[in-house]
Amino acid sequence: MSVMKLPGAALLALCLWLSACASQVVTGVSAIADADCAGHEAIVWQPAAPSIWVWLPAAEVELAEANGGHVAPTAVVVDGEQALVVDPGPSHRHGLRVRESLRCQFGARVTWVVNTHAHAENVLANSAFADLQSAGQLRIGASQATRDGMTRRCPDCLASLIRRVGEAAMEDTRIVLPDVTLETGTVLRVGQRELTVWAVEQGHTEGDLVLWDASHGVLFAGGLVYGQRIPELAQGQVDAWLAALERMAALPVREVIGSTWSSGSAGQLPPAMESTRGYLSALRSGVLRAMDEGAMAQDTSAVPLPAYSHWAGYSERHGFNVLRAWRELEPVWMEQDAAPPVSMPGSVEQPRR
């Protein structure tokens, strides 16, 4: 085999030409990527912990046309060019922004979407990932109770959300159900990161999935933890919700991401966990007190909670929560009312409650 030898000048020229070609190829690929991402609307992601980012709503308010239904955080875990999305949001448009942001701002592809509970503002963005789900490139996971709840309620919830935030914001949004059932103990992997399904509770809805990142103390609590918004009891139970909060409080939680994002400090729980428990406890005791005073269930004004009247949704939702709590707690009140008084030695009178 013969080898043609080039003069030094010619060899140098050839090397420079090959280098220029290689540079053009790299530049060309970058240009395609840049052009592909040039039109995407960047998201301001807040770092919650290593590899965990949160897209917060502009304010803690109710659903409205001005916010397009974005009233709860969307959280992502990004590692090794893979991403997991927790509660993707209220609409196809919202979900596409998340998907494109992860691709363009992080260089990551979404491999998992997790629906923590069956409320429209959290799950309807599933439709932005439907093509990846159909192609087997992505899984959407939820508890069986959440899937069942979505099947029953999402048609009405979609119609309701369109009325509240407008057809433009909800364009192309359709119902896409989870295809993987997640249970307590299930481990989800994204890159080298692991998240564990810590529990499936029944407080805020019939199936509240809680994810736990033990390595960083991050709790993904879905609708079980609120900020300065009145919690929603439409599918909830006061006592079960309080019990769930009690169990979560036993964990070494540093960050909680639910219907808000809240950080703990100096061994203290994130404030939102305490404030959610505070509202529900005040609602419970207020309803039982109203029963003692002979109020009627429909008299929702008998249970005012002025300490929470500045929270978003108080005028819209608190009265309904009173009705829901009354229905749940009336058997508890009647059972306590029927219990015989307990006599203790040396006591004159024992309080019933």
Short mmCIF file of C-alpha atoms in Angstrom, two decimals:
data_model
loop_
_atom_site.label_atom_id
_atom_site.label_comp_id
_atom_site.label_asym_id
_atom_site.label_seq_id
_atom_site.Cartn_x
_atom_site.Cartn_y
_atom_site.Cartn_z
CA MET A 1 0.00 0.00 0.00
CA SER A 2 1.47 3.34 -1.00
CA VAL A 3 1.01 6.58 0.87
CA MET A 4 1.05 9.90 -0.93
CA LYS A 5 3.27 12.39 0.83
CA LEU A 6 2.24 16.02 0.74
CA PRO A 7 4.60 18.95 1.02
CA GLY A 8 4.48 20.67 4.38
CA ALA A 9 2.58 23.69 3.08
CA ALA A 10 -0.04 21.52 1.36
CA LEU A 11 -0.48 19.38 4.46
CA LEU A 12 -1.01 22.48 6.58
CA ALA A 13 -3.57 23.77 4.11
CA LEU A 14 -5.43 20.45 4.18
CA CYS A 15 -5.54 20.44 7.98
CA LEU A 16 -6.87 23.97 8.07
CA TRP A 17 -9.56 23.08 5.53
CA LEU A 18 -10.67 20.00 7.51
CA SER A 19 -10.73 22.09 10.68
CA ALA A 20 -12.91 24.70 8.99
CA CYS A 21 -15.32 22.00 7.76
CA ALA A 22 -15.58 20.51 11.24
CA SER A 23 -16.21 23.97 12.64
CA GLN A 24 -18.98 24.56 10.14
CA VAL A 25 -20.66 21.23 11.06
CA VAL A 26 -20.63 22.03 14.78
CA THR A 27 -21.80 25.56 14.12
CA GLY A 28 -24.52 24.24 11.85
CA VAL A 29 -25.85 21.86 14.54
CA SER A 30 -25.77 24.64 17.11
CA ALA A 31 -27.56 26.97 14.73
CA ILE A 32 -30.31 24.40 14.20
CA ALA A 33 -30.68 23.94 17.97
CA ASP A 34 -30.65 27.69 18.54
CA ALA A 35 -33.20 28.28 15.80
CA ASP A 36 -35.36 25.46 17.18
CA CYS A 37 -35.35 27.02 20.66
CA ALA A 38 -35.33 30.67 19.62
CA GLY A 39 -39.10 30.97 19.79
CA HIS A 40 -39.61 29.17 23.07
CA GLU A 41 -40.88 31.18 26.03
CA ALA A 42 -38.33 30.77 28.81
CA ILE A 43 -39.49 29.81 32.28
CA VAL A 44 -37.99 31.30 35.43
CA TRP A 45 -37.19 28.15 37.39
CA GLN A 46 -36.45 28.49 41.11
CA PRO A 47 -33.91 26.02 42.56
CA ALA A 48 -35.48 24.15 45.48
CA ALA A 49 -32.68 21.61 46.00
CA PRO A 50 -29.93 20.01 43.89
CA SER A 51 -31.53 18.91 40.58
CA ILE A 52 -35.00 20.10 41.72
CA TRP A 53 -36.62 23.19 40.21
CA VAL A 54 -39.97 24.90 40.71
CA TRP A 55 -42.03 27.09 38.40
CA LEU A 56 -44.18 29.22 40.69
CA PRO A 57 -47.39 31.04 39.78
CA ALA A 58 -47.15 34.82 39.76
CA ALA A 59 -49.26 35.04 42.93
CA GLU A 60 -51.35 32.86 45.25
CA VAL A 61 -54.74 33.61 43.72
CA GLU A 62 -57.80 31.85 42.35
CA LEU A 63 -58.20 30.50 38.83
CA ALA A 64 -58.75 33.33 36.36
CA GLU A 65 -58.23 34.29 32.74
CA ALA A 66 -55.28 36.47 33.76
CA ASN A 67 -53.28 33.50 35.08
CA GLY A 68 -54.41 30.89 32.56
CA GLY A 69 -55.10 28.47 35.40
CA HIS A 70 -51.52 28.54 36.72
CA VAL A 71 -52.24 28.69 40.47
CA ALA A 72 -50.02 25.86 41.72
CA PRO A 73 -46.31 25.13 41.25
CA THR A 74 -44.97 22.81 38.59
CA ALA A 75 -41.87 21.00 39.83
CA VAL A 76 -39.20 19.14 37.88
CA VAL A 77 -36.31 16.86 38.76
CA VAL A 78 -33.52 17.03 36.17
CA ASP A 79 -30.53 14.70 36.08
CA GLY A 80 -28.43 13.08 33.36
CA GLU A 81 -30.35 14.80 30.54
CA GLN A 82 -33.58 13.25 31.83
CA ALA A 83 -36.44 15.00 33.56
CA LEU A 84 -39.39 14.05 35.76
CA VAL A 85 -42.31 16.49 35.99
CA VAL A 86 -44.55 16.63 39.06
CA ASP A 87 -48.04 18.06 38.41
CA PRO A 88 -47.48 19.45 34.89
CA GLY A 89 -50.18 22.12 35.10
CA PRO A 90 -53.60 23.21 33.85
CA SER A 91 -53.38 23.19 30.05
CA HIS A 92 -51.73 21.92 26.89
CA ARG A 93 -50.04 25.30 26.43
CA HIS A 94 -48.64 25.21 29.97
CA GLY A 95 -47.33 21.68 29.48
CA LEU A 96 -45.67 22.58 26.19
CA ARG A 97 -43.85 25.45 27.89
CA VAL A 98 -42.56 23.03 30.52
CA ARG A 99 -41.51 20.49 27.90
CA GLU A 100 -39.75 23.05 25.67
CA SER A 101 -38.10 24.74 28.63
CA LEU A 102 -36.62 21.46 29.81
CA ARG A 103 -35.29 20.77 26.34
CA CYS A 104 -33.97 24.26 25.61
CA GLN A 105 -32.89 25.48 29.05
CA PHE A 106 -31.68 22.18 30.54
CA GLY A 107 -30.99 19.99 27.50
CA ALA A 108 -33.24 17.34 29.08
CA ARG A 109 -36.00 15.12 27.76
CA VAL A 110 -39.00 14.29 29.91
CA THR A 111 -39.23 10.59 30.78
CA TRP A 112 -41.76 10.77 33.64
CA VAL A 113 -44.82 12.83 34.49
CA VAL A 114 -46.41 12.33 37.92
CA ASN A 115 -49.98 13.38 38.75
CA THR A 116 -50.24 13.70 42.53
CA HIS A 117 -54.03 14.13 42.57
CA ALA A 118 -57.02 14.53 40.29
CA HIS A 119 -57.55 18.29 40.09
CA ALA A 120 -57.75 20.01 36.71
CA GLU A 121 -55.15 22.71 37.39
CA ASN A 122 -52.59 19.99 38.11
CA VAL A 123 -53.20 17.30 35.48
CA LEU A 124 -54.69 18.69 32.26
CA ALA A 125 -51.21 19.57 30.94
CA ASN A 126 -50.73 15.82 30.48
CA SER A 127 -51.93 16.40 26.93
CA ALA A 128 -48.66 18.15 26.06
CA PHE A 129 -46.86 14.84 26.64
CA ALA A 130 -49.38 12.52 24.97
CA ASP A 131 -47.28 11.96 21.84
CA LEU A 132 -44.29 10.85 23.92
CA GLN A 133 -46.55 8.60 25.99
CA SER A 134 -47.98 6.98 22.83
CA ALA A 135 -44.48 6.45 21.45
CA GLY A 136 -43.37 4.70 24.64
CA GLN A 137 -40.80 7.40 25.40
CA LEU A 138 -42.51 8.67 28.55
CA ARG A 139 -44.72 7.32 31.32
CA ILE A 140 -47.43 9.17 33.20
CA GLY A 141 -47.87 7.84 36.73
CA ALA A 142 -50.52 8.30 39.41
CA SER A 143 -52.34 6.37 42.09
CA GLN A 144 -55.28 4.23 41.00
CA ALA A 145 -57.58 6.54 42.94
CA THR A 146 -56.29 9.54 41.01
CA ARG A 147 -56.76 7.81 37.67
CA ASP A 148 -60.31 6.87 38.68
CA GLY A 149 -60.99 10.42 39.82
CA MET A 150 -59.69 11.84 36.54
CA THR A 151 -61.90 9.44 34.59
CA ARG A 152 -64.99 10.54 36.53
CA ARG A 153 -64.37 14.27 36.90
CA CYS A 154 -61.99 15.54 34.24
CA PRO A 155 -64.63 16.00 31.50
CA ASP A 156 -66.57 18.37 33.78
CA CYS A 157 -63.36 19.90 35.15
CA LEU A 158 -62.07 20.64 31.65
CA ALA A 159 -65.34 22.37 30.74
CA SER A 160 -65.26 24.34 33.99
CA LEU A 161 -61.66 25.43 33.47
CA ILE A 162 -62.43 26.60 29.94
CA ARG A 163 -65.22 28.76 31.34
CA ARG A 164 -63.01 30.23 34.05
CA VAL A 165 -59.77 30.92 32.18
CA GLY A 166 -60.96 31.15 28.58
CA GLU A 167 -60.81 29.04 25.43
CA ALA A 168 -57.55 30.60 24.24
CA ALA A 169 -55.62 29.48 27.32
CA MET A 170 -57.07 25.96 27.06
CA GLU A 171 -56.60 25.51 23.30
CA ASP A 172 -55.72 21.91 22.31
CA THR A 173 -56.10 20.73 25.91
CA ARG A 174 -57.57 17.24 26.19
CA ILE A 175 -57.79 14.59 28.86
CA VAL A 176 -54.83 12.20 28.91
CA LEU A 177 -54.93 9.55 31.62
CA PRO A 178 -51.95 8.06 33.47
CA ASP A 179 -50.68 4.74 32.14
CA VAL A 180 -48.73 3.59 35.21
CA THR A 181 -50.24 2.94 38.64
CA LEU A 182 -47.99 4.16 41.44
CA GLU A 183 -48.24 2.64 44.90
CA THR A 184 -46.60 3.23 48.27
CA GLY A 185 -42.97 2.14 48.04
CA THR A 186 -42.63 2.59 44.27
CA VAL A 187 -39.24 4.07 43.35
CA LEU A 188 -38.99 6.42 40.37
CA ARG A 189 -35.59 7.00 38.77
CA VAL A 190 -34.48 9.97 36.71
CA GLY A 191 -30.82 9.89 35.79
CA GLN A 192 -29.04 8.95 39.01
CA ARG A 193 -31.80 10.39 41.21
CA GLU A 194 -34.44 8.39 43.04
CA LEU A 195 -37.83 9.47 44.38
CA THR A 196 -40.00 7.21 46.50
CA VAL A 197 -43.77 7.12 46.65
CA TRP A 198 -43.95 7.64 50.39
CA ALA A 199 -47.72 7.38 50.74
CA VAL A 200 -51.07 7.61 49.00
CA GLU A 201 -53.26 9.59 51.38
CA GLN A 202 -57.00 10.41 51.34
CA GLY A 203 -57.11 13.93 52.74
CA HIS A 204 -57.36 16.55 49.99
CA THR A 205 -58.75 14.07 47.46
CA GLU A 206 -59.43 10.34 47.27
CA GLY A 207 -55.82 9.64 46.30
CA ASP A 208 -53.11 12.13 47.31
CA LEU A 209 -49.75 10.77 46.19
CA VAL A 210 -46.76 11.95 48.23
CA LEU A 211 -43.24 11.72 46.78
CA TRP A 212 -40.20 11.81 49.03
CA ASP A 213 -36.62 12.70 48.14
CA ALA A 214 -34.86 11.46 51.26
CA SER A 215 -31.39 12.53 50.10
CA HIS A 216 -32.36 16.22 50.14
CA GLY A 217 -35.37 16.28 52.45
CA VAL A 218 -37.79 17.36 49.70
CA LEU A 219 -41.44 16.37 50.03
CA PHE A 220 -43.72 16.60 47.01
CA ALA A 221 -47.07 16.87 48.81
CA GLY A 222 -49.47 17.72 45.99
CA GLY A 223 -52.68 19.30 47.27
CA LEU A 224 -52.07 18.34 50.90
CA VAL A 225 -50.11 21.54 51.62
CA TYR A 226 -51.40 25.03 50.80
CA GLY A 227 -49.91 28.48 51.20
CA GLN A 228 -51.99 31.64 51.45
CA ARG A 229 -54.97 30.04 49.71
CA ILE A 230 -57.95 28.38 51.37
CA PRO A 231 -57.62 24.58 51.06
CA GLU A 232 -60.22 22.83 48.96
CA LEU A 233 -62.38 20.13 50.56
CA ALA A 234 -64.58 19.20 47.58
CA GLN A 235 -63.24 15.63 47.60
CA GLY A 236 -61.49 15.90 50.97
CA GLN A 237 -61.89 14.83 54.57
CA VAL A 238 -60.80 17.04 57.44
CA ASP A 239 -59.70 14.32 59.85
CA ALA A 240 -57.90 12.26 57.21
CA TRP A 241 -56.13 15.40 55.96
CA LEU A 242 -55.00 16.34 59.46
CA ALA A 243 -53.76 12.78 60.03
CA ALA A 244 -51.79 12.92 56.77
CA LEU A 245 -50.16 16.20 57.81
CA GLU A 246 -49.26 14.65 61.15
CA ARG A 247 -47.53 11.73 59.45
CA MET A 248 -45.66 14.02 57.05
CA ALA A 249 -44.51 16.19 59.95
CA ALA A 250 -42.59 13.20 61.31
CA LEU A 251 -40.26 13.32 58.30
CA PRO A 252 -37.11 15.49 58.27
CA VAL A 253 -38.64 17.84 55.69
CA ARG A 254 -36.51 20.74 54.52
CA GLU A 255 -38.56 21.70 51.45
CA VAL A 256 -42.19 20.98 50.70
CA ILE A 257 -43.68 21.45 47.23
CA GLY A 258 -47.45 21.21 47.10
CA SER A 259 -50.00 23.87 46.21
CA THR A 260 -47.18 26.18 47.26
CA TRP A 261 -43.44 25.91 47.87
CA SER A 262 -42.26 26.34 51.45
CA SER A 263 -38.84 25.96 53.09
CA GLY A 264 -38.05 24.91 56.64
CA SER A 265 -35.15 26.21 58.69
CA ALA A 266 -33.21 25.33 61.84
CA GLY A 267 -35.03 22.04 62.30
CA GLN A 268 -38.45 23.68 61.89
CA LEU A 269 -41.07 22.39 59.49
CA PRO A 270 -41.84 24.47 56.40
CA PRO A 271 -44.40 27.11 57.49
CA ALA A 272 -46.97 26.06 54.89
CA MET A 273 -47.34 22.66 56.57
CA GLU A 274 -48.17 24.39 59.85
CA SER A 275 -50.52 26.95 58.31
CA THR A 276 -52.47 24.28 56.41
CA ARG A 277 -52.84 22.30 59.62
CA GLY A 278 -53.84 25.51 61.41
CA TYR A 279 -56.70 26.26 59.01
CA LEU A 280 -58.05 22.70 59.05
CA SER A 281 -57.83 22.47 62.85
CA ALA A 282 -59.62 25.82 63.22
CA LEU A 283 -62.30 24.67 60.75
CA ARG A 284 -62.81 21.44 62.69
CA SER A 285 -63.06 23.04 66.10
CA GLY A 286 -65.26 25.84 64.72
CA VAL A 287 -67.77 23.39 63.23
CA LEU A 288 -67.96 21.35 66.44
CA ARG A 289 -68.44 24.55 68.46
CA ALA A 290 -71.24 25.68 66.14
CA MET A 291 -72.95 22.32 66.65
CA ASP A 292 -72.69 22.77 70.42
CA GLU A 293 -74.30 26.19 70.08
CA GLY A 294 -77.23 24.80 68.10
CA ALA A 295 -76.34 26.29 64.70
CA MET A 296 -77.66 24.70 61.52
CA ALA A 297 -75.45 23.17 58.84
CA GLN A 298 -76.53 25.66 56.19
CA ASP A 299 -75.57 28.60 58.41
CA THR A 300 -71.98 28.80 57.21
CA SER A 301 -71.57 32.22 58.82
CA ALA A 302 -71.62 30.44 62.18
CA VAL A 303 -68.03 29.34 61.58
CA PRO A 304 -66.08 32.50 60.70
CA LEU A 305 -62.30 32.21 60.67
CA PRO A 306 -61.09 35.82 60.59
CA ALA A 307 -57.45 34.77 60.96
CA TYR A 308 -57.69 33.28 57.46
CA SER A 309 -60.05 35.77 55.82
CA HIS A 310 -57.18 37.40 53.93
CA TRP A 311 -56.26 34.14 52.20
CA ALA A 312 -57.16 33.80 48.53
CA GLY A 313 -60.42 31.94 48.05
CA TYR A 314 -61.86 32.67 51.50
CA SER A 315 -65.10 34.19 50.20
CA GLU A 316 -65.39 31.60 47.42
CA ARG A 317 -64.48 28.42 49.30
CA HIS A 318 -64.60 28.70 53.08
CA GLY A 319 -68.39 28.45 53.32
CA PHE A 320 -68.35 25.33 51.18
CA ASN A 321 -65.62 23.85 53.38
CA VAL A 322 -67.86 24.46 56.40
CA LEU A 323 -70.63 22.44 54.75
CA ARG A 324 -68.26 19.60 53.86
CA ALA A 325 -66.73 19.52 57.32
CA TRP A 326 -70.18 19.64 58.95
CA ARG A 327 -71.30 16.57 57.00
CA GLU A 328 -68.16 14.69 58.00
CA LEU A 329 -68.09 15.75 61.65
CA GLU A 330 -71.78 15.52 62.56
CA PRO A 331 -71.54 11.77 63.35
CA VAL A 332 -68.45 12.50 65.46
CA TRP A 333 -70.32 15.21 67.36
CA MET A 334 -73.37 13.01 67.90
CA GLU A 335 -71.23 10.15 69.15
CA GLN A 336 -69.46 12.42 71.63
CA ASP A 337 -72.79 13.95 72.64
CA ALA A 338 -74.22 10.51 73.38
CA ALA A 339 -71.25 9.39 75.44
CA PRO A 340 -71.96 9.24 79.21
CA PRO A 341 -70.07 11.76 81.33
CA VAL A 342 -66.90 10.45 82.88
CA SER A 343 -66.62 10.89 86.65
CA MET A 344 -63.20 11.23 88.16
CA PRO A 345 -62.52 11.11 91.91
CA GLY A 346 -62.55 14.56 93.41
CA SER A 347 -63.92 16.24 90.32
CA VAL A 348 -67.04 18.34 90.30
CA GLU A 349 -67.63 18.66 86.58
CA GLN A 350 -65.93 17.19 83.55
CA PRO A 351 -66.08 18.96 80.18
CA ARG A 352 -67.65 16.95 77.39
CA ARG A 353 -65.09 18.03 74.80
#
